[in-house]
PDB file of C-alpha atoms in Angstrom:
ATOM      1  CA  ARG A   1       0.000   0.000   0.000  1.00  0.00           C
ATOM      2  CA  LYS A   2       1.306   3.438  -0.880  1.00  0.00           C
ATOM      3  CA  GLU A   3       2.005   5.879   1.922  1.00  0.00           C
ATOM      4  CA  VAL A   4      -0.131   8.549   0.245  1.00  0.00           C
ATOM      5  CA  GLU A   5      -3.017   7.666  -2.033  1.00  0.00           C
ATOM      6  CA  GLN A   6      -5.150   9.824  -4.278  1.00  0.00           C
ATOM      7  CA  ASP A   7      -7.954   9.137  -6.710  1.00  0.00           C
ATOM      8  CA  PRO A   8      -6.179   9.659 -10.058  1.00  0.00           C
ATOM      9  CA  GLY A   9      -9.327  10.870 -11.786  1.00  0.00           C
ATOM     10  CA  PRO A  10      -9.568  12.381 -14.272  1.00  0.00           C
ATOM     11  CA  PHE A  11     -12.197  14.743 -13.033  1.00  0.00           C
ATOM     12  CA  ASN A  12     -13.927  16.523 -15.896  1.00  0.00           C
ATOM     13  CA  VAL A  13     -16.171  19.342 -14.733  1.00  0.00           C
ATOM     14  CA  PRO A  14     -17.874  22.350 -16.316  1.00  0.00           C
ATOM     15  CA  GLU A  15     -16.872  25.873 -15.461  1.00  0.00           C
ATOM     16  CA  GLY A  16     -18.473  27.039 -12.253  1.00  0.00           C
ATOM     17  CA  ALA A  17     -18.707  23.566 -10.751  1.00  0.00           C
ATOM     18  CA  THR A  18     -17.535  22.602  -7.283  1.00  0.00           C
ATOM     19  CA  VAL A  19     -15.121  19.705  -7.125  1.00  0.00           C
ATOM     20  CA  ALA A  20     -13.477  17.905  -4.206  1.00  0.00           C
ATOM     21  CA  PHE A  21     -10.379  15.730  -4.016  1.00  0.00           C
ATOM     22  CA  ASN A  22      -9.422  13.415  -1.198  1.00  0.00           C
ATOM     23  CA  CYS A  23      -6.074  12.046  -0.188  1.00  0.00           C
ATOM     24  CA  THR A  24      -5.403   9.346   2.412  1.00  0.00           C
ATOM     25  CA  TYR A  25      -2.136   8.705   4.215  1.00  0.00           C
ATOM     26  CA  SER A  26      -0.937   5.686   6.151  1.00  0.00           C
ATOM     27  CA  ASN A  27       1.622   7.107   8.589  1.00  0.00           C
ATOM     28  CA  SER A  28      -0.275   8.203  11.682  1.00  0.00           C
ATOM     29  CA  ALA A  29       2.725  10.228  12.849  1.00  0.00           C
ATOM     30  CA  SER A  30       2.630  12.510   9.798  1.00  0.00           C
ATOM     31  CA  GLN A  31       3.046  16.088  10.856  1.00  0.00           C
ATOM     32  CA  SER A  32       2.461  18.517   8.013  1.00  0.00           C
ATOM     33  CA  PHE A  33       0.324  18.482   4.924  1.00  0.00           C
ATOM     34  CA  PHE A  34       0.136  20.411   1.675  1.00  0.00           C
ATOM     35  CA  TRP A  35      -1.624  20.595  -1.664  1.00  0.00           C
ATOM     36  CA  TYR A  36       0.426  21.267  -4.776  1.00  0.00           C
ATOM     37  CA  ARG A  37      -0.582  22.046  -8.317  1.00  0.00           C
ATOM     38  CA  GLN A  38       1.322  20.728 -11.335  1.00  0.00           C
ATOM     39  CA  ASP A  39       0.720  21.958 -14.859  1.00  0.00           C
ATOM     40  CA  CYS A  40       1.687  19.776 -17.795  1.00  0.00           C
ATOM     41  CA  ARG A  41       5.463  19.297 -18.037  1.00  0.00           C
ATOM     42  CA  LYS A  42       6.099  21.878 -15.330  1.00  0.00           C
ATOM     43  CA  GLU A  43       7.374  21.622 -11.778  1.00  0.00           C
ATOM     44  CA  PRO A  44       4.894  21.217  -8.899  1.00  0.00           C
ATOM     45  CA  LYS A  45       4.060  24.444  -7.107  1.00  0.00           C
ATOM     46  CA  LEU A  46       2.592  24.915  -3.656  1.00  0.00           C
ATOM     47  CA  LEU A  47      -1.122  25.636  -3.721  1.00  0.00           C
ATOM     48  CA  MET A  48      -1.763  25.742   0.008  1.00  0.00           C
ATOM     49  CA  SER A  49      -0.808  24.266   3.330  1.00  0.00           C
ATOM     50  CA  VAL A  50      -3.384  22.230   5.244  1.00  0.00           C
ATOM     51  CA  TYR A  51      -3.993  23.109   8.875  1.00  0.00           C
ATOM     52  CA  SER A  52      -5.723  21.033  11.517  1.00  0.00           C
ATOM     53  CA  SER A  53      -8.577  23.510  11.811  1.00  0.00           C
ATOM     54  CA  GLY A  54      -9.057  23.690   8.052  1.00  0.00           C
ATOM     55  CA  ASN A  55      -8.178  26.697   5.955  1.00  0.00           C
ATOM     56  CA  GLU A  56      -9.439  28.636   3.008  1.00  0.00           C
ATOM     57  CA  ASP A  57      -7.741  30.632   0.280  1.00  0.00           C
ATOM     58  CA  GLY A  58     -10.235  32.262  -2.040  1.00  0.00           C
ATOM     59  CA  ARG A  59     -12.068  29.511  -3.915  1.00  0.00           C
ATOM     60  CA  PHE A  60      -9.935  26.779  -2.357  1.00  0.00           C
ATOM     61  CA  THR A  61     -10.618  25.060   0.975  1.00  0.00           C
ATOM     62  CA  ALA A  62      -8.368  22.462   2.540  1.00  0.00           C
ATOM     63  CA  GLN A  63      -9.249  20.199   5.445  1.00  0.00           C
ATOM     64  CA  LEU A  64      -7.435  17.651   7.547  1.00  0.00           C
ATOM     65  CA  ASN A  65      -8.978  14.707   9.361  1.00  0.00           C
ATOM     66  CA  ARG A  66      -6.279  13.161  11.546  1.00  0.00           C
ATOM     67  CA  ALA A  67      -8.575  10.498  12.998  1.00  0.00           C
ATOM     68  CA  SER A  68      -9.369   9.105   9.555  1.00  0.00           C
ATOM     69  CA  GLN A  69      -5.990  10.079   8.106  1.00  0.00           C
ATOM     70  CA  TYR A  70      -7.129  12.011   5.099  1.00  0.00           C
ATOM     71  CA  ILE A  71      -6.904  15.497   3.698  1.00  0.00           C
ATOM     72  CA  SER A  72      -9.230  17.122   1.216  1.00  0.00           C
ATOM     73  CA  LEU A  73      -9.241  19.981  -1.259  1.00  0.00           C
ATOM     74  CA  LEU A  74     -12.426  21.713  -2.333  1.00  0.00           C
ATOM     75  CA  ILE A  75     -12.484  24.000  -5.348  1.00  0.00           C
ATOM     76  CA  ARG A  76     -15.535  26.204  -5.763  1.00  0.00           C
ATOM     77  CA  ASP A  77     -16.608  28.035  -8.922  1.00  0.00           C
ATOM     78  CA  SER A  78     -14.080  26.178 -11.088  1.00  0.00           C
ATOM     79  CA  LYS A  79     -12.224  28.163 -13.735  1.00  0.00           C
ATOM     80  CA  LEU A  80     -10.660  26.930 -16.965  1.00  0.00           C
ATOM     81  CA  SER A  81      -7.306  27.896 -15.464  1.00  0.00           C
ATOM     82  CA  ASP A  82      -7.828  25.404 -12.619  1.00  0.00           C
ATOM     83  CA  SER A  83      -7.164  22.555 -15.073  1.00  0.00           C
ATOM     84  CA  ALA A  84      -4.066  20.827 -13.723  1.00  0.00           C
ATOM     85  CA  THR A  85      -2.936  17.893 -11.643  1.00  0.00           C
ATOM     86  CA  TYR A  86      -3.320  18.332  -7.893  1.00  0.00           C
ATOM     87  CA  LEU A  87      -0.854  16.566  -5.624  1.00  0.00           C
ATOM     88  CA  CYS A  88      -1.209  16.007  -1.916  1.00  0.00           C
ATOM     89  CA  VAL A  89       1.943  15.943   0.178  1.00  0.00           C
ATOM     90  CA  VAL A  90       2.508  14.474   3.608  1.00  0.00           C
ATOM     91  CA  ASN A  91       5.602  15.174   5.698  1.00  0.00           C
ATOM     92  CA  SER A  92       6.665  12.608   8.267  1.00  0.00           C
ATOM     93  CA  TYR A  93       9.524  12.979  10.699  1.00  0.00           C
ATOM     94  CA  ASN A  94       9.552   9.842  12.797  1.00  0.00           C
ATOM     95  CA  THR A  95      11.029   7.542  10.168  1.00  0.00           C
ATOM     96  CA  ASN A  96      14.081   7.883   7.950  1.00  0.00           C
ATOM     97  CA  ALA A  97      14.826  11.227   9.622  1.00  0.00           C
ATOM     98  CA  GLY A  98      11.885  12.762   7.854  1.00  0.00           C
ATOM     99  CA  LYS A  99      10.821  13.341   4.259  1.00  0.00           C
ATOM    100  CA  SER A 100       8.036  14.562   2.035  1.00  0.00           C
ATOM    101  CA  THR A 101       5.835  11.955   0.376  1.00  0.00           C
ATOM    102  CA  PHE A 102       3.791  12.926  -2.657  1.00  0.00           C
ATOM    103  CA  GLY A 103       0.613  11.341  -3.885  1.00  0.00           C
ATOM    104  CA  ASP A 104       0.454  10.466  -7.566  1.00  0.00           C
ATOM    105  CA  GLY A 105      -1.961  13.317  -8.216  1.00  0.00           C
ATOM    106  CA  THR A 106      -5.537  13.892  -9.307  1.00  0.00           C
ATOM    107  CA  THR A 107      -6.094  15.337 -12.758  1.00  0.00           C
ATOM    108  CA  LEU A 108      -8.735  18.029 -13.158  1.00  0.00           C
ATOM    109  CA  THR A 109     -10.033  19.306 -16.474  1.00  0.00           C
ATOM    110  CA  VAL A 110     -12.441  22.235 -16.383  1.00  0.00           C
ATOM    111  CA  LYS A 111     -14.438  22.611 -19.588  1.00  0.00           C
ATOM    112  CA  PRO A 112     -16.318  25.626 -20.950  1.00  0.00           C
TER     113      PRO A 112
ATOM    114  CA  ASN B   1      15.372  35.173  -5.950  1.00  0.00           C
ATOM    115  CA  ALA B   2      16.795  32.143  -7.739  1.00  0.00           C
ATOM    116  CA  GLY B   3      15.175  29.572  -5.444  1.00  0.00           C
ATOM    117  CA  VAL B   4      16.021  26.099  -6.728  1.00  0.00           C
ATOM    118  CA  THR B   5      18.083  25.869  -9.899  1.00  0.00           C
ATOM    119  CA  GLN B   6      18.710  22.692 -11.844  1.00  0.00           C
ATOM    120  CA  THR B   7      21.454  22.191 -14.400  1.00  0.00           C
ATOM    121  CA  PRO B   8      21.156  21.152 -17.201  1.00  0.00           C
ATOM    122  CA  LYS B   9      17.566  21.667 -18.347  1.00  0.00           C
ATOM    123  CA  PHE B  10      17.794  19.126 -21.193  1.00  0.00           C
ATOM    124  CA  ARG B  11      20.207  16.318 -21.982  1.00  0.00           C
ATOM    125  CA  VAL B  12      20.437  13.383 -24.363  1.00  0.00           C
ATOM    126  CA  LEU B  13      22.732  10.539 -23.333  1.00  0.00           C
ATOM    127  CA  LYS B  14      23.788   7.352 -25.016  1.00  0.00           C
ATOM    128  CA  THR B  15      23.314   4.104 -23.136  1.00  0.00           C
ATOM    129  CA  GLY B  16      26.269   3.521 -20.833  1.00  0.00           C
ATOM    130  CA  GLN B  17      27.305   7.167 -20.566  1.00  0.00           C
ATOM    131  CA  SER B  18      27.510   8.880 -17.219  1.00  0.00           C
ATOM    132  CA  MET B  19      26.371  12.298 -16.131  1.00  0.00           C
ATOM    133  CA  THR B  20      25.741  14.443 -13.083  1.00  0.00           C
ATOM    134  CA  LEU B  21      22.701  16.614 -12.498  1.00  0.00           C
ATOM    135  CA  LEU B  22      23.254  19.622 -10.280  1.00  0.00           C
ATOM    136  CA  CYS B  23      20.694  21.144  -7.948  1.00  0.00           C
ATOM    137  CA  ALA B  24      21.445  24.392  -6.176  1.00  0.00           C
ATOM    138  CA  GLN B  25      19.251  26.226  -3.672  1.00  0.00           C
ATOM    139  CA  ASP B  26      19.796  29.629  -2.124  1.00  0.00           C
ATOM    140  CA  MET B  27      17.176  29.427   0.639  1.00  0.00           C
ATOM    141  CA  ASN B  28      19.396  27.762   3.270  1.00  0.00           C
ATOM    142  CA  HIS B  29      17.088  24.738   3.351  1.00  0.00           C
ATOM    143  CA  GLU B  30      18.166  21.694   5.323  1.00  0.00           C
ATOM    144  CA  TYR B  31      16.310  19.135   3.236  1.00  0.00           C
ATOM    145  CA  MET B  32      16.861  18.403  -0.441  1.00  0.00           C
ATOM    146  CA  TYR B  33      15.252  15.786  -2.687  1.00  0.00           C
ATOM    147  CA  TRP B  34      15.608  14.231  -6.116  1.00  0.00           C
ATOM    148  CA  TYR B  35      12.484  12.904  -7.843  1.00  0.00           C
ATOM    149  CA  ARG B  36      11.834  11.418 -11.223  1.00  0.00           C
ATOM    150  CA  GLN B  37       8.556  11.684 -13.089  1.00  0.00           C
ATOM    151  CA  ASP B  38       7.698   9.500 -16.049  1.00  0.00           C
ATOM    152  CA  PRO B  39       4.962  10.505 -18.530  1.00  0.00           C
ATOM    153  CA  GLY B  40       1.520  10.358 -16.953  1.00  0.00           C
ATOM    154  CA  MET B  41       2.953   9.200 -13.654  1.00  0.00           C
ATOM    155  CA  GLY B  42       3.487  10.647 -10.227  1.00  0.00           C
ATOM    156  CA  LEU B  43       6.714  11.770  -8.618  1.00  0.00           C
ATOM    157  CA  ARG B  44       8.973   9.025  -7.335  1.00  0.00           C
ATOM    158  CA  LEU B  45      11.616   9.811  -4.748  1.00  0.00           C
ATOM    159  CA  ILE B  46      15.108   8.719  -5.780  1.00  0.00           C
ATOM    160  CA  HIS B  47      17.293   9.988  -2.922  1.00  0.00           C
ATOM    161  CA  TYR B  48      17.063  12.721  -0.366  1.00  0.00           C
ATOM    162  CA  SER B  49      19.214  14.532   2.148  1.00  0.00           C
ATOM    163  CA  VAL B  50      18.371  15.942   5.557  1.00  0.00           C
ATOM    164  CA  GLY B  51      21.558  17.952   5.859  1.00  0.00           C
ATOM    165  CA  GLU B  52      25.040  18.583   4.566  1.00  0.00           C
ATOM    166  CA  GLY B  53      27.025  15.366   4.324  1.00  0.00           C
ATOM    167  CA  THR B  54      24.008  13.064   4.731  1.00  0.00           C
ATOM    168  CA  THR B  55      21.977  11.216   2.120  1.00  0.00           C
ATOM    169  CA  ALA B  56      19.305   8.539   2.195  1.00  0.00           C
ATOM    170  CA  LYS B  57      17.622   6.258  -0.309  1.00  0.00           C
ATOM    171  CA  GLY B  58      14.140   6.927  -1.516  1.00  0.00           C
ATOM    172  CA  GLU B  59      11.686   4.771  -3.384  1.00  0.00           C
ATOM    173  CA  VAL B  60      13.712   4.157  -6.580  1.00  0.00           C
ATOM    174  CA  PRO B  61      17.437   4.587  -5.800  1.00  0.00           C
ATOM    175  CA  ASP B  62      18.921   1.885  -8.036  1.00  0.00           C
ATOM    176  CA  GLY B  63      21.184   3.204 -10.782  1.00  0.00           C
ATOM    177  CA  TYR B  64      21.666   6.597  -9.090  1.00  0.00           C
ATOM    178  CA  ASN B  65      24.104   8.057  -6.601  1.00  0.00           C
ATOM    179  CA  VAL B  66      23.972  11.362  -4.788  1.00  0.00           C
ATOM    180  CA  SER B  67      26.212  13.646  -2.811  1.00  0.00           C
ATOM    181  CA  ARG B  68      25.637  16.664  -0.603  1.00  0.00           C
ATOM    182  CA  LEU B  69      29.058  18.078   0.146  1.00  0.00           C
ATOM    183  CA  LYS B  70      27.690  21.592   0.554  1.00  0.00           C
ATOM    184  CA  LYS B  71      24.370  22.536   2.109  1.00  0.00           C
ATOM    185  CA  GLN B  72      23.221  24.431  -0.955  1.00  0.00           C
ATOM    186  CA  ASN B  73      24.035  21.733  -3.529  1.00  0.00           C
ATOM    187  CA  PHE B  74      22.648  18.259  -4.131  1.00  0.00           C
ATOM    188  CA  LEU B  75      24.145  16.252  -6.975  1.00  0.00           C
ATOM    189  CA  LEU B  76      22.509  13.290  -8.710  1.00  0.00           C
ATOM    190  CA  GLY B  77      24.781  10.949 -10.645  1.00  0.00           C
ATOM    191  CA  LEU B  78      24.031   8.337 -13.254  1.00  0.00           C
ATOM    192  CA  GLU B  79      27.074   6.091 -13.590  1.00  0.00           C
ATOM    193  CA  SER B  80      25.892   4.068 -16.590  1.00  0.00           C
ATOM    194  CA  ALA B  81      22.741   5.463 -18.145  1.00  0.00           C
ATOM    195  CA  ALA B  82      20.004   3.113 -19.337  1.00  0.00           C
ATOM    196  CA  PRO B  83      16.930   3.842 -21.500  1.00  0.00           C
ATOM    197  CA  SER B  84      14.771   3.131 -18.443  1.00  0.00           C
ATOM    198  CA  GLN B  85      16.236   6.267 -16.879  1.00  0.00           C
ATOM    199  CA  THR B  86      14.636   8.463 -19.530  1.00  0.00           C
ATOM    200  CA  SER B  87      12.491  10.769 -17.452  1.00  0.00           C
ATOM    201  CA  VAL B  88      12.024  14.253 -16.092  1.00  0.00           C
ATOM    202  CA  TYR B  89      14.086  14.811 -12.963  1.00  0.00           C
ATOM    203  CA  PHE B  90      12.978  17.324 -10.349  1.00  0.00           C
ATOM    204  CA  CYS B  91      15.004  18.596  -7.453  1.00  0.00           C
ATOM    205  CA  ALA B  92      13.331  20.146  -4.424  1.00  0.00           C
ATOM    206  CA  SER B  93      14.353  21.661  -1.112  1.00  0.00           C
ATOM    207  CA  SER B  94      12.605  22.562   2.123  1.00  0.00           C
ATOM    208  CA  TYR B  95      12.955  23.541   5.738  1.00  0.00           C
ATOM    209  CA  VAL B  96      12.018  20.886   8.275  1.00  0.00           C
ATOM    210  CA  ARG B  97       8.224  20.391   8.392  1.00  0.00           C
ATOM    211  CA  ALA B  98       7.733  22.981   5.671  1.00  0.00           C
ATOM    212  CA  GLU B  99       6.696  22.987   2.057  1.00  0.00           C
ATOM    213  CA  ALA B 100       9.124  21.970  -0.667  1.00  0.00           C
ATOM    214  CA  PHE B 101      10.207  24.242  -3.491  1.00  0.00           C
ATOM    215  CA  PHE B 102      11.005  22.690  -6.840  1.00  0.00           C
ATOM    216  CA  GLY B 103      13.437  23.384  -9.618  1.00  0.00           C
ATOM    217  CA  GLN B 104      12.197  23.580 -13.192  1.00  0.00           C
ATOM    218  CA  GLY B 105      13.247  20.035 -14.007  1.00  0.00           C
ATOM    219  CA  THR B 106      15.797  18.285 -16.191  1.00  0.00           C
ATOM    220  CA  ARG B 107      14.480  16.415 -19.194  1.00  0.00           C
ATOM    221  CA  LEU B 108      16.785  13.448 -19.771  1.00  0.00           C
ATOM    222  CA  THR B 109      16.597  11.103 -22.737  1.00  0.00           C
ATOM    223  CA  VAL B 110      18.773   7.994 -22.880  1.00  0.00           C
ATOM    224  CA  VAL B 111      19.057   6.472 -26.340  1.00  0.00           C
TER     225      VAL B 111
END
């Protein structure tokens, strides 16, 4: 089983739709969490951190559920420019002196 | 700010040749990582480093070696390139418990 798992999609949604992605992780000692965005053939870029109390950045909302070991990303009012692959990242520091583990990503295509 | 810089951006190698990819960061980050990403696939961790002079194996370390002699540099070596190593290589760096910043990638083709 992978340490971090995401639904690969693809998610195909119309403009203006609300879409949600989930990501589960297996290491219960994981300590920090992030969502990244990766455009085709480009490097991943940080979209937002995920805090225990949940956090929002404009149309994007991230949540963390430590008990069930998953994080989520909600995108409201989808734009064409939101089309990308979204990666969840989990940082763990109790094994191997710590490292970031990336999910394989969920692909989103927003259509007119 | 330069951030994370990878050299070279593109390279074509013949099978059996060797090369070194350089990653340099100017953010004083402790942690540095090398990933590879094949078409349509996720990132796979090759090696990483939690500080100057230390390295550790990731998910797919075979065929690669790394060195971190200086805190700001993380080198990835291919001793004898194989076609299976054709990929896009990303370097990243981070503070402890913080988000990682990526370089723009090196597109390597082994023929």
